[in-house]
Amino acid sequence: MAISETAARTSPTLHTTELLWSDIEDIYAAVLAHPFIAGLTDGTLPRESFRHYIVQDAHYLRGYARALAVCAAKAPTEQDTMMFARHAAGAVAAEQDLHAALMGEMGSSAAEAVAEPVAPTTRAYVSYLMATTQSGSFAEAVGAVLPCYWIYARVGEELLARSSPNPLYARWIAMYGGEDFQTVVAEVLALTDRIGAELSAREFGLMREHFTTTSRYEWMFWDAGYRRETWPV
């Protein structure tokens, strides 16, 4: 159940990140229950669905890197600018390195992935990120980009103990459940709590709205991969 905005402004014990996560507990539960995630750990996820997901994730990460670059430009301190700029570069590196390796293991290539169409959910998610980060405040931008960090970290952490009998899927799980990625996410969560403590009720409401919306897009992205979504017309 979401905690009321009044509680958010009156309880000194509640951090911004705790309030944000309370808004999406049901969404996160739906993510963990999705057959794409379940199929990663038991090895039953169709290889074609995983390939579709990797292709779309490569498209997505290029847009996500641009959204992080906008966060860097709007950041209130040099340290925050440097952090988001580093993360933007890391998103591009992940697209170039991990995705290229995974595509190679599936008998394809990064060049073939780039040539494939951007699917509807990918297009909508990236468009929302770019519109929000460019037109909104820094807090709104952080709220929009945070689910991609945080939900992936929580999913990776959850699945790491189970891993997968499929070496390809096990490699994906190891990346997002690993200490390096968890450290990156911890940086952003600390920033979120720091700026959240100074937001007006209106600004915090907008941050929550964007955070919940892109959390829904995270579920939709995995669902689109599972269905191998294409344009209907």
Coordinates of N, CA and C in Angstrom, one line a residue:
M1 N 0.8 -1.2 0.0 CA 0.0 0.0 0.0 C 0.9 1.2 0.0
A2 N 0.5 2.2 -0.8 CA 1.3 3.5 -0.8 C 1.1 4.3 0.4
I3 N 2.2 4.9 0.9 CA 2.1 5.7 2.1 C 1.6 7.1 1.6
S4 N 0.8 7.7 2.4 CA 0.2 9.0 2.0 C 1.3 10.1 2.0
E5 N 1.0 11.1 1.2 CA 2.0 12.2 1.1 C 2.1 13.0 2.4
T6 N 1.0 13.0 3.2 CA 1.1 13.6 4.5 C 2.1 12.9 5.3
A7 N 2.1 11.6 5.3 CA 3.1 10.8 6.1 C 4.5 11.1 5.6
A8 N 4.6 11.2 4.3 CA 5.9 11.5 3.7 C 6.5 12.8 4.2
R9 N 5.7 13.7 4.5 CA 6.2 15.0 5.0 C 6.3 15.2 6.5
T10 N 5.7 14.2 7.2 CA 5.7 14.4 8.7 C 6.5 13.4 9.4
S11 N 6.8 12.2 8.8 CA 7.6 11.2 9.6 C 9.1 11.4 9.3
P12 N 9.9 11.7 10.4 CA 11.3 11.8 10.2 C 12.0 10.5 9.9
T13 N 11.4 9.4 10.1 CA 12.0 8.1 10.0 C 11.9 7.5 8.6
L14 N 11.1 8.1 7.8 CA 10.9 7.5 6.4 C 11.8 8.3 5.4
H15 N 12.6 7.5 4.7 CA 13.4 8.1 3.7 C 12.6 8.1 2.4
T16 N 13.1 9.0 1.5 CA 12.4 9.1 0.2 C 12.4 7.8 -0.5
T17 N 13.5 7.1 -0.5 CA 13.5 5.8 -1.2 C 12.5 4.8 -0.6
E18 N 12.3 4.8 0.7 CA 11.4 3.9 1.3 C 9.9 4.2 0.8
L19 N 9.6 5.5 0.7 CA 8.3 5.9 0.3 C 8.1 5.6 -1.2
L20 N 9.1 5.8 -2.0 CA 9.0 5.4 -3.4 C 8.8 4.0 -3.6
W21 N 9.6 3.1 -2.9 CA 9.4 1.7 -3.0 C 8.0 1.2 -2.6
S22 N 7.5 1.9 -1.5 CA 6.2 1.5 -1.1 C 5.1 1.6 -2.1
D23 N 5.4 2.6 -3.1 CA 4.4 2.8 -4.1 C 4.4 1.7 -5.2
I24 N 5.5 1.0 -5.3 CA 5.6 0.0 -6.4 C 5.8 -1.5 -5.9
E25 N 5.5 -1.7 -4.7 CA 5.6 -3.1 -4.2 C 4.9 -4.1 -5.0
D26 N 3.6 -3.7 -5.4 CA 2.8 -4.6 -6.2 C 3.4 -4.8 -7.6
I27 N 4.0 -3.7 -8.1 CA 4.6 -3.8 -9.5 C 5.8 -4.7 -9.4
Y28 N 6.6 -4.6 -8.4 CA 7.8 -5.4 -8.2 C 7.4 -6.9 -8.1
A29 N 6.4 -7.1 -7.3 CA 5.9 -8.5 -7.1 C 5.5 -9.1 -8.5
A30 N 4.8 -8.3 -9.3 CA 4.4 -8.7 -10.6 C 5.6 -9.0 -11.5
V31 N 6.7 -8.2 -11.4 CA 7.9 -8.5 -12.1 C 8.5 -9.8 -11.7
L32 N 8.6 -10.1 -10.4 CA 9.2 -11.4 -10.0 C 8.4 -12.6 -10.4
A33 N 7.1 -12.3 -10.5 CA 6.2 -13.4 -10.9 C 6.1 -13.6 -12.4
H34 N 6.7 -12.7 -13.2 CA 6.5 -12.8 -14.7 C 7.2 -14.0 -15.2
P35 N 6.7 -14.7 -16.2 CA 7.3 -15.9 -16.7 C 8.7 -15.6 -17.4
F36 N 8.9 -14.4 -17.8 CA 10.3 -14.1 -18.3 C 11.3 -14.3 -17.2
I37 N 11.0 -13.7 -16.0 CA 12.0 -13.8 -14.9 C 12.0 -15.2 -14.4
A38 N 10.9 -15.8 -14.2 CA 10.9 -17.2 -13.8 C 11.7 -18.1 -14.8
G39 N 11.5 -17.9 -16.1 CA 12.1 -18.7 -17.1 C 13.7 -18.5 -17.1
L40 N 14.1 -17.3 -16.7 CA 15.6 -17.1 -16.6 C 16.2 -18.1 -15.6
T41 N 15.5 -18.2 -14.4 CA 16.1 -19.0 -13.3 C 16.0 -20.5 -13.5
D42 N 14.9 -21.0 -14.1 CA 14.7 -22.4 -14.3 C 15.2 -22.9 -15.7
G43 N 15.6 -21.9 -16.5 CA 16.1 -22.2 -17.9 C 15.0 -22.5 -18.9
T44 N 13.8 -22.2 -18.6 CA 12.7 -22.5 -19.6 C 12.4 -21.3 -20.5
L45 N 13.0 -20.2 -20.2 CA 12.7 -19.0 -21.1 C 13.1 -19.4 -22.5
P46 N 12.2 -19.2 -23.5 CA 12.6 -19.5 -24.9 C 13.7 -18.6 -25.3
R47 N 14.7 -19.2 -26.0 CA 15.8 -18.5 -26.4 C 15.5 -17.3 -27.3
E48 N 14.4 -17.5 -28.1 CA 14.0 -16.4 -29.0 C 13.5 -15.2 -28.2
S49 N 12.8 -15.4 -27.1 CA 12.4 -14.3 -26.2 C 13.6 -13.6 -25.6
F50 N 14.6 -14.4 -25.2 CA 15.8 -13.7 -24.6 C 16.5 -12.9 -25.7
R51 N 16.6 -13.4 -26.9 CA 17.2 -12.7 -27.9 C 16.5 -11.4 -28.2
H52 N 15.1 -11.5 -28.3 CA 14.3 -10.3 -28.5 C 14.6 -9.3 -27.4
Y53 N 14.6 -9.7 -26.2 CA 14.9 -8.8 -25.1 C 16.2 -8.1 -25.2
I54 N 17.3 -8.9 -25.5 CA 18.6 -8.3 -25.6 C 18.7 -7.3 -26.8
V55 N 18.0 -7.6 -27.9 CA 18.0 -6.6 -29.0 C 17.3 -5.3 -28.5
Q56 N 16.2 -5.5 -27.9 CA 15.5 -4.3 -27.5 C 16.2 -3.5 -26.3
D57 N 16.9 -4.3 -25.5 CA 17.6 -3.7 -24.4 C 18.8 -2.9 -25.0
A58 N 19.4 -3.3 -26.0 CA 20.5 -2.6 -26.7 C 19.9 -1.2 -27.2
H59 N 18.7 -1.3 -27.8 CA 18.1 0.0 -28.3 C 17.8 0.9 -27.1
Y60 N 17.2 0.3 -26.0 CA 16.8 1.0 -24.9 C 18.0 1.7 -24.2
L61 N 19.1 1.0 -24.0 CA 20.2 1.5 -23.3 C 20.9 2.7 -24.0
R62 N 20.8 2.8 -25.3 CA 21.3 4.0 -25.9 C 20.5 5.2 -25.6
G63 N 19.1 5.0 -25.5 CA 18.3 6.1 -25.0 C 18.4 6.4 -23.6
Y64 N 18.6 5.4 -22.8 CA 18.8 5.5 -21.3 C 20.0 6.3 -21.0
A65 N 21.1 6.0 -21.8 CA 22.3 6.8 -21.6 C 22.1 8.3 -21.8
R66 N 21.4 8.6 -22.8 CA 21.1 10.0 -23.1 C 20.3 10.6 -22.0
A67 N 19.3 9.9 -21.4 CA 18.5 10.4 -20.3 C 19.4 10.6 -19.1
L68 N 20.4 9.7 -18.8 CA 21.3 9.9 -17.8 C 22.2 11.1 -18.0
A69 N 22.6 11.4 -19.3 CA 23.4 12.5 -19.6 C 22.6 13.8 -19.3
V70 N 21.3 13.8 -19.5 CA 20.5 15.0 -19.1 C 20.5 15.2 -17.6
C71 N 20.4 14.0 -16.9 CA 20.5 14.1 -15.4 C 21.8 14.8 -15.0
A72 N 22.8 14.4 -15.7 CA 24.2 14.9 -15.4 C 24.2 16.4 -15.6
A73 N 23.6 16.9 -16.7 CA 23.5 18.3 -17.0 C 22.7 19.1 -16.0
K74 N 21.7 18.5 -15.4 CA 20.8 19.2 -14.5 C 21.2 19.0 -13.0
A75 N 22.2 18.2 -12.8 CA 22.6 17.9 -11.4 C 23.0 19.1 -10.6
P76 N 22.7 19.2 -9.3 CA 23.0 20.4 -8.6 C 24.5 20.5 -8.1
T77 N 25.2 19.5 -8.1 CA 26.6 19.5 -7.7 C 27.5 18.9 -8.7
E78 N 28.8 19.2 -8.7 CA 29.8 18.6 -9.6 C 29.9 17.1 -9.4
Q79 N 29.8 16.7 -8.1 CA 29.9 15.3 -7.8 C 28.7 14.5 -8.4
D80 N 27.5 15.1 -8.4 CA 26.3 14.4 -9.0 C 26.5 14.4 -10.5
T81 N 27.0 15.5 -11.1 CA 27.2 15.5 -12.5 C 28.2 14.4 -12.9
M82 N 29.2 14.3 -12.2 CA 30.2 13.3 -12.5 C 29.7 11.9 -12.4
M83 N 28.8 11.7 -11.4 CA 28.2 10.3 -11.2 C 27.3 9.9 -12.3
F84 N 26.4 10.8 -12.7 CA 25.5 10.5 -13.8 C 26.3 10.4 -15.1
A85 N 27.3 11.2 -15.3 CA 28.1 11.1 -16.6 C 28.8 9.8 -16.6
R86 N 29.3 9.3 -15.5 CA 29.9 8.0 -15.4 C 29.0 6.9 -15.7
H87 N 27.8 7.0 -15.1 CA 26.7 6.0 -15.4 C 26.3 6.0 -16.8
A88 N 26.2 7.1 -17.4 CA 25.8 7.2 -18.8 C 26.8 6.5 -19.7
A89 N 28.1 6.7 -19.4 CA 29.1 6.0 -20.1 C 29.0 4.5 -19.9
G90 N 28.7 4.1 -18.6 CA 28.6 2.7 -18.3 C 27.4 2.0 -19.0
A91 N 26.3 2.8 -19.3 CA 25.2 2.2 -20.0 C 25.6 1.9 -21.4
V92 N 26.4 2.8 -22.0 CA 26.8 2.6 -23.4 C 27.8 1.4 -23.4
A93 N 28.7 1.3 -22.4 CA 29.6 0.2 -22.4 C 28.9 -1.1 -22.2
A94 N 27.9 -1.2 -21.4 CA 27.1 -2.4 -21.3 C 26.5 -2.8 -22.6
E95 N 25.9 -1.8 -23.3 CA 25.3 -2.2 -24.6 C 26.4 -2.7 -25.6
Q96 N 27.6 -2.1 -25.5 CA 28.6 -2.5 -26.5 C 29.3 -3.8 -26.1
D97 N 29.5 -4.1 -24.8 CA 30.2 -5.2 -24.4 C 29.3 -6.4 -24.1
L98 N 28.5 -6.3 -23.0 CA 27.7 -7.5 -22.6 C 26.7 -7.9 -23.7
H99 N 26.0 -6.9 -24.3 CA 25.1 -7.3 -25.3 C 25.7 -7.9 -26.6
A100 N 26.9 -7.3 -26.9 CA 27.6 -7.9 -28.1 C 28.0 -9.3 -27.8
A101 N 28.5 -9.6 -26.6 CA 28.9 -10.9 -26.2 C 27.7 -11.9 -26.2
L102 N 26.6 -11.4 -25.7 CA 25.4 -12.3 -25.6 C 24.9 -12.6 -27.0
M103 N 24.8 -11.5 -27.8 CA 24.4 -11.7 -29.2 C 25.3 -12.7 -29.9
G104 N 26.6 -12.6 -29.7 CA 27.5 -13.5 -30.3 C 27.3 -15.0 -29.9
E105 N 27.0 -15.2 -28.6 CA 26.7 -16.5 -28.1 C 25.4 -17.1 -28.7
M106 N 24.5 -16.2 -29.2 CA 23.3 -16.7 -29.8 C 23.4 -16.7 -31.3
G107 N 24.6 -16.7 -31.8 CA 24.8 -16.8 -33.2 C 24.5 -15.6 -34.0
S108 N 24.4 -14.4 -33.4 CA 24.1 -13.2 -34.1 C 25.2 -12.2 -33.8
S109 N 24.9 -10.9 -34.0 CA 25.9 -9.8 -33.8 C 25.3 -8.5 -33.3
A110 N 26.1 -7.7 -32.8 CA 25.6 -6.4 -32.3 C 25.1 -5.6 -33.5
A111 N 25.8 -5.7 -34.7 CA 25.3 -5.0 -35.9 C 23.9 -5.4 -36.3
E112 N 23.6 -6.7 -36.2 CA 22.3 -7.2 -36.6 C 21.3 -6.7 -35.6
A113 N 21.6 -6.6 -34.3 CA 20.7 -6.0 -33.3 C 20.3 -4.6 -33.6
V114 N 21.3 -3.8 -34.0 CA 21.1 -2.4 -34.3 C 20.2 -2.2 -35.5
A115 N 20.3 -3.1 -36.4 CA 19.5 -3.1 -37.6 C 18.0 -3.5 -37.4
E116 N 17.7 -4.1 -36.3 CA 16.3 -4.6 -36.1 C 15.5 -3.4 -35.5
P117 N 14.2 -3.4 -35.8 CA 13.3 -2.3 -35.5 C 13.2 -2.1 -33.9
V118 N 13.0 -0.9 -33.5 CA 12.7 -0.6 -32.1 C 11.2 -0.9 -31.9
A119 N 11.0 -1.8 -30.9 CA 9.6 -2.3 -30.7 C 8.8 -1.2 -30.0
P120 N 7.4 -1.3 -30.0 CA 6.6 -0.3 -29.4 C 6.9 0.0 -27.9
T121 N 7.0 -1.0 -27.1 CA 7.3 -0.7 -25.7 C 8.6 0.0 -25.5
T122 N 9.6 -0.4 -26.2 CA 10.9 0.2 -26.1 C 10.8 1.7 -26.5
R123 N 10.2 2.0 -27.7 CA 10.0 3.3 -28.2 C 9.2 4.2 -27.1
A124 N 8.2 3.6 -26.6 CA 7.4 4.4 -25.6 C 8.2 4.7 -24.3
Y125 N 8.9 3.7 -23.8 CA 9.6 3.9 -22.6 C 10.7 4.9 -22.8
V126 N 11.5 4.8 -23.8 CA 12.6 5.8 -24.1 C 12.0 7.2 -24.3
S127 N 10.9 7.3 -25.0 CA 10.3 8.6 -25.3 C 9.9 9.2 -24.0
Y128 N 9.3 8.4 -23.1 CA 8.9 9.0 -21.8 C 10.1 9.4 -21.0
L129 N 11.1 8.6 -21.0 CA 12.4 9.0 -20.2 C 12.9 10.4 -20.8
M130 N 13.0 10.5 -22.1 CA 13.6 11.7 -22.7 C 12.7 12.9 -22.4
A131 N 11.4 12.7 -22.6 CA 10.5 13.9 -22.3 C 10.6 14.3 -20.9
T132 N 10.6 13.4 -19.9 CA 10.6 13.7 -18.5 C 11.9 14.3 -18.1
T133 N 13.0 13.7 -18.5 CA 14.3 14.3 -18.1 C 14.6 15.7 -18.7
Q134 N 14.1 15.9 -19.9 CA 14.4 17.1 -20.6 C 13.5 18.3 -20.1
S135 N 12.2 17.9 -19.9 CA 11.3 19.0 -19.5 C 11.0 19.2 -18.0
G136 N 11.4 18.1 -17.2 CA 11.1 18.2 -15.8 C 12.3 18.7 -15.0
S137 N 12.1 18.8 -13.7 CA 13.1 19.2 -12.8 C 14.1 18.1 -12.6
F138 N 15.2 18.3 -11.9 CA 16.2 17.3 -11.6 C 15.6 16.2 -10.8
A139 N 14.7 16.5 -9.8 CA 14.1 15.4 -9.0 C 13.2 14.6 -9.9
E140 N 12.4 15.2 -10.8 CA 11.6 14.4 -11.7 C 12.5 13.5 -12.6
A141 N 13.6 14.0 -13.1 CA 14.5 13.2 -13.9 C 15.0 12.0 -13.1
V142 N 15.4 12.2 -11.9 CA 15.9 11.1 -11.1 C 14.8 10.1 -10.8
G143 N 13.6 10.6 -10.6 CA 12.5 9.7 -10.4 C 12.2 8.8 -11.6
A144 N 12.4 9.4 -12.8 CA 12.1 8.6 -14.0 C 13.2 7.6 -14.3
V145 N 14.5 7.9 -14.0 CA 15.5 6.9 -14.4 C 15.8 5.9 -13.3
L146 N 15.3 6.2 -12.1 CA 15.6 5.3 -10.9 C 15.1 3.9 -11.0
P147 N 13.9 3.6 -11.5 CA 13.5 2.2 -11.6 C 14.4 1.3 -12.4
C148 N 15.0 1.8 -13.5 CA 15.9 0.9 -14.3 C 17.1 0.5 -13.4
Y149 N 17.6 1.4 -12.6 CA 18.7 1.0 -11.7 C 18.2 0.0 -10.7
W150 N 17.1 0.4 -9.9 CA 16.8 -0.2 -8.7 C 16.1 -1.5 -8.9
I151 N 15.1 -1.6 -9.8 CA 14.4 -2.9 -10.0 C 15.4 -3.9 -10.6
Y152 N 16.3 -3.5 -11.5 CA 17.3 -4.5 -12.0 C 18.2 -5.0 -10.9
A153 N 18.6 -4.1 -10.0 CA 19.4 -4.5 -8.8 C 18.7 -5.5 -7.9
R154 N 17.4 -5.2 -7.6 CA 16.6 -6.1 -6.8 C 16.4 -7.4 -7.4
V155 N 16.0 -7.4 -8.7 CA 15.8 -8.7 -9.4 C 17.1 -9.5 -9.5
G156 N 18.2 -8.8 -9.8 CA 19.5 -9.5 -9.9 C 19.9 -10.1 -8.5
E157 N 19.7 -9.3 -7.5 CA 20.0 -9.8 -6.1 C 19.1 -11.0 -5.8
E158 N 17.8 -10.9 -6.1 CA 16.9 -12.0 -5.9 C 17.3 -13.3 -6.6
L159 N 17.7 -13.1 -7.9 CA 17.9 -14.3 -8.7 C 19.4 -14.9 -8.5
L160 N 20.3 -14.1 -8.0 CA 21.7 -14.5 -7.9 C 21.8 -15.9 -7.2
A161 N 21.1 -16.0 -6.1 CA 21.2 -17.3 -5.3 C 20.7 -18.5 -6.1
R162 N 19.8 -18.3 -7.0 CA 19.2 -19.4 -7.8 C 20.0 -19.6 -9.0
S163 N 20.5 -18.5 -9.6 CA 21.3 -18.6 -10.9 C 20.4 -19.2 -11.9
S164 N 21.0 -20.0 -12.8 CA 20.2 -20.6 -13.9 C 21.0 -21.8 -14.5
P165 N 20.3 -22.9 -14.9 CA 21.0 -24.0 -15.5 C 21.5 -23.6 -16.9
N166 N 21.0 -22.5 -17.5 CA 21.4 -22.0 -18.8 C 22.5 -21.0 -18.6
P167 N 23.7 -21.3 -19.1 CA 24.9 -20.4 -18.9 C 24.7 -19.0 -19.4
L168 N 23.9 -18.9 -20.5 CA 23.6 -17.5 -21.0 C 22.8 -16.7 -20.0
Y169 N 21.8 -17.3 -19.5 CA 20.9 -16.6 -18.5 C 21.7 -16.4 -17.2
A170 N 22.5 -17.3 -16.8 CA 23.3 -17.2 -15.6 C 24.3 -16.0 -15.7
R171 N 24.8 -15.8 -16.9 CA 25.7 -14.6 -17.1 C 25.0 -13.3 -16.9
W172 N 23.7 -13.2 -17.4 CA 22.9 -12.0 -17.3 C 22.6 -11.8 -15.8
I173 N 22.2 -12.8 -15.1 CA 21.9 -12.7 -13.7 C 23.1 -12.3 -12.9
A174 N 24.3 -12.8 -13.2 CA 25.5 -12.5 -12.5 C 25.9 -11.0 -12.6
M175 N 25.6 -10.4 -13.8 CA 25.9 -9.0 -14.0 C 25.1 -8.1 -13.1
Y176 N 23.8 -8.3 -13.1 CA 22.9 -7.4 -12.3 C 22.8 -7.8 -10.8
G177 N 23.2 -9.0 -10.5 CA 23.2 -9.3 -9.1 C 24.6 -9.1 -8.4
G178 N 25.6 -8.8 -9.3 CA 26.9 -8.7 -8.8 C 27.2 -7.4 -8.0
E179 N 28.3 -7.4 -7.2 CA 28.6 -6.3 -6.3 C 28.8 -5.0 -7.0
D180 N 29.4 -5.0 -8.2 CA 29.7 -3.8 -8.9 C 28.4 -3.0 -9.3
F181 N 27.4 -3.7 -9.8 CA 26.2 -3.0 -10.1 C 25.4 -2.6 -8.9
Q182 N 25.5 -3.4 -7.8 CA 24.8 -3.0 -6.6 C 25.4 -1.7 -6.0
T183 N 26.7 -1.6 -6.2 CA 27.4 -0.4 -5.7 C 26.9 0.9 -6.5
V184 N 26.8 0.7 -7.8 CA 26.3 1.8 -8.6 C 24.9 2.2 -8.2
V185 N 24.0 1.3 -7.9 CA 22.7 1.6 -7.5 C 22.6 2.3 -6.2
A186 N 23.5 1.8 -5.3 CA 23.5 2.4 -3.9 C 23.9 3.9 -4.0
E187 N 24.7 4.3 -5.0 CA 25.0 5.7 -5.2 C 23.8 6.5 -5.5
V188 N 23.0 6.0 -6.4 CA 21.8 6.7 -6.9 C 20.8 6.8 -5.8
L189 N 20.6 5.7 -5.0 CA 19.7 5.7 -3.9 C 20.1 6.7 -2.8
A190 N 21.3 6.9 -2.5 CA 21.8 7.9 -1.6 C 21.5 9.3 -2.1
L191 N 21.7 9.5 -3.4 CA 21.4 10.8 -3.9 C 19.9 11.1 -3.8
T192 N 19.1 10.1 -4.1 CA 17.6 10.2 -4.1 C 17.2 10.6 -2.7
D193 N 17.7 10.0 -1.7 CA 17.3 10.4 -0.3 C 17.8 11.8 0.1
R194 N 19.0 12.1 -0.4 CA 19.5 13.5 -0.1 C 18.6 14.6 -0.7
I195 N 18.3 14.4 -2.0 CA 17.5 15.5 -2.7 C 16.0 15.4 -2.2
G196 N 15.6 14.2 -1.9 CA 14.2 14.1 -1.5 C 13.8 14.8 -0.3
A197 N 14.8 14.9 0.6 CA 14.5 15.5 1.9 C 14.2 17.0 1.8
E198 N 14.6 17.6 0.6 CA 14.4 19.0 0.4 C 13.3 19.4 -0.5
L199 N 12.6 18.4 -1.0 CA 11.5 18.7 -2.0 C 10.3 19.2 -1.4
S200 N 9.6 20.1 -2.1 CA 8.2 20.5 -1.7 C 7.3 19.3 -2.0
A201 N 6.1 19.4 -1.4 CA 5.1 18.3 -1.6 C 4.8 18.1 -3.1
R202 N 4.7 19.2 -3.8 CA 4.4 19.1 -5.3 C 5.5 18.4 -6.0
E203 N 6.8 18.8 -5.7 CA 7.9 18.2 -6.4 C 8.0 16.7 -6.1
F204 N 7.7 16.4 -4.8 CA 7.8 15.0 -4.4 C 6.7 14.2 -5.1
G205 N 5.5 14.8 -5.2 CA 4.4 14.1 -5.9 C 4.8 13.8 -7.4
L206 N 5.4 14.7 -8.0 CA 5.8 14.5 -9.4 C 6.9 13.4 -9.5
M207 N 7.8 13.4 -8.6 CA 8.9 12.4 -8.6 C 8.2 11.0 -8.4
R208 N 7.3 10.9 -7.5 CA 6.6 9.6 -7.3 C 5.8 9.2 -8.5
E209 N 5.2 10.1 -9.2 CA 4.4 9.8 -10.4 C 5.3 9.2 -11.4
H210 N 6.5 9.9 -11.7 CA 7.4 9.4 -12.7 C 8.0 8.0 -12.3
F211 N 8.3 7.9 -11.0 CA 8.9 6.7 -10.6 C 8.0 5.5 -10.8
T212 N 6.7 5.7 -10.4 CA 5.7 4.6 -10.6 C 5.5 4.3 -12.1
T213 N 5.4 5.3 -12.9 CA 5.2 5.1 -14.3 C 6.3 4.3 -15.0
T214 N 7.6 4.7 -14.7 CA 8.7 3.9 -15.3 C 8.9 2.5 -14.7
S215 N 8.4 2.4 -13.5 CA 8.4 1.0 -12.9 C 7.4 0.1 -13.6
R216 N 6.3 0.7 -14.1 CA 5.3 -0.1 -14.9 C 6.0 -0.4 -16.2
Y217 N 6.7 0.6 -16.8 CA 7.4 0.3 -18.0 C 8.4 -0.8 -17.9
E218 N 9.0 -1.0 -16.7 CA 10.0 -2.1 -16.5 C 9.3 -3.4 -16.7
W219 N 8.1 -3.6 -16.0 CA 7.3 -4.8 -16.2 C 7.0 -5.0 -17.7
M220 N 6.5 -3.9 -18.3 CA 6.1 -4.0 -19.7 C 7.3 -4.4 -20.6
F221 N 8.5 -4.0 -20.3 CA 9.6 -4.3 -21.1 C 9.9 -5.8 -21.1
W222 N 9.9 -6.4 -19.9 CA 10.1 -7.8 -19.8 C 8.9 -8.6 -20.5
D223 N 7.7 -8.1 -20.3 CA 6.6 -8.7 -20.9 C 6.7 -8.7 -22.5
A224 N 7.1 -7.5 -23.0 CA 7.3 -7.4 -24.4 C 8.4 -8.3 -25.0
G225 N 9.4 -8.5 -24.2 CA 10.5 -9.5 -24.6 C 9.9 -10.9 -24.6
Y226 N 9.2 -11.2 -23.6 CA 8.6 -12.6 -23.5 C 7.7 -12.8 -24.7
R227 N 6.9 -11.8 -25.1 CA 5.9 -12.0 -26.2 C 6.6 -11.8 -27.5
R228 N 7.9 -11.3 -27.5 CA 8.5 -10.9 -28.8 C 7.7 -9.9 -29.6
E229 N 7.4 -8.9 -28.9 CA 6.5 -7.8 -29.4 C 7.0 -7.2 -30.7
T230 N 6.1 -7.0 -31.6 CA 6.3 -6.3 -32.8 C 5.2 -5.3 -33.0
W231 N 5.4 -4.4 -34.0 CA 4.3 -3.4 -34.3 C 3.1 -4.2 -35.0
P232 N 1.9 -3.9 -34.5 CA 0.8 -4.6 -35.0 C 0.4 -4.3 -36.5
V233 N 0.8 -3.1 -36.9 CA 0.5 -2.7 -38.3 C 1.7 -2.1 -38.9

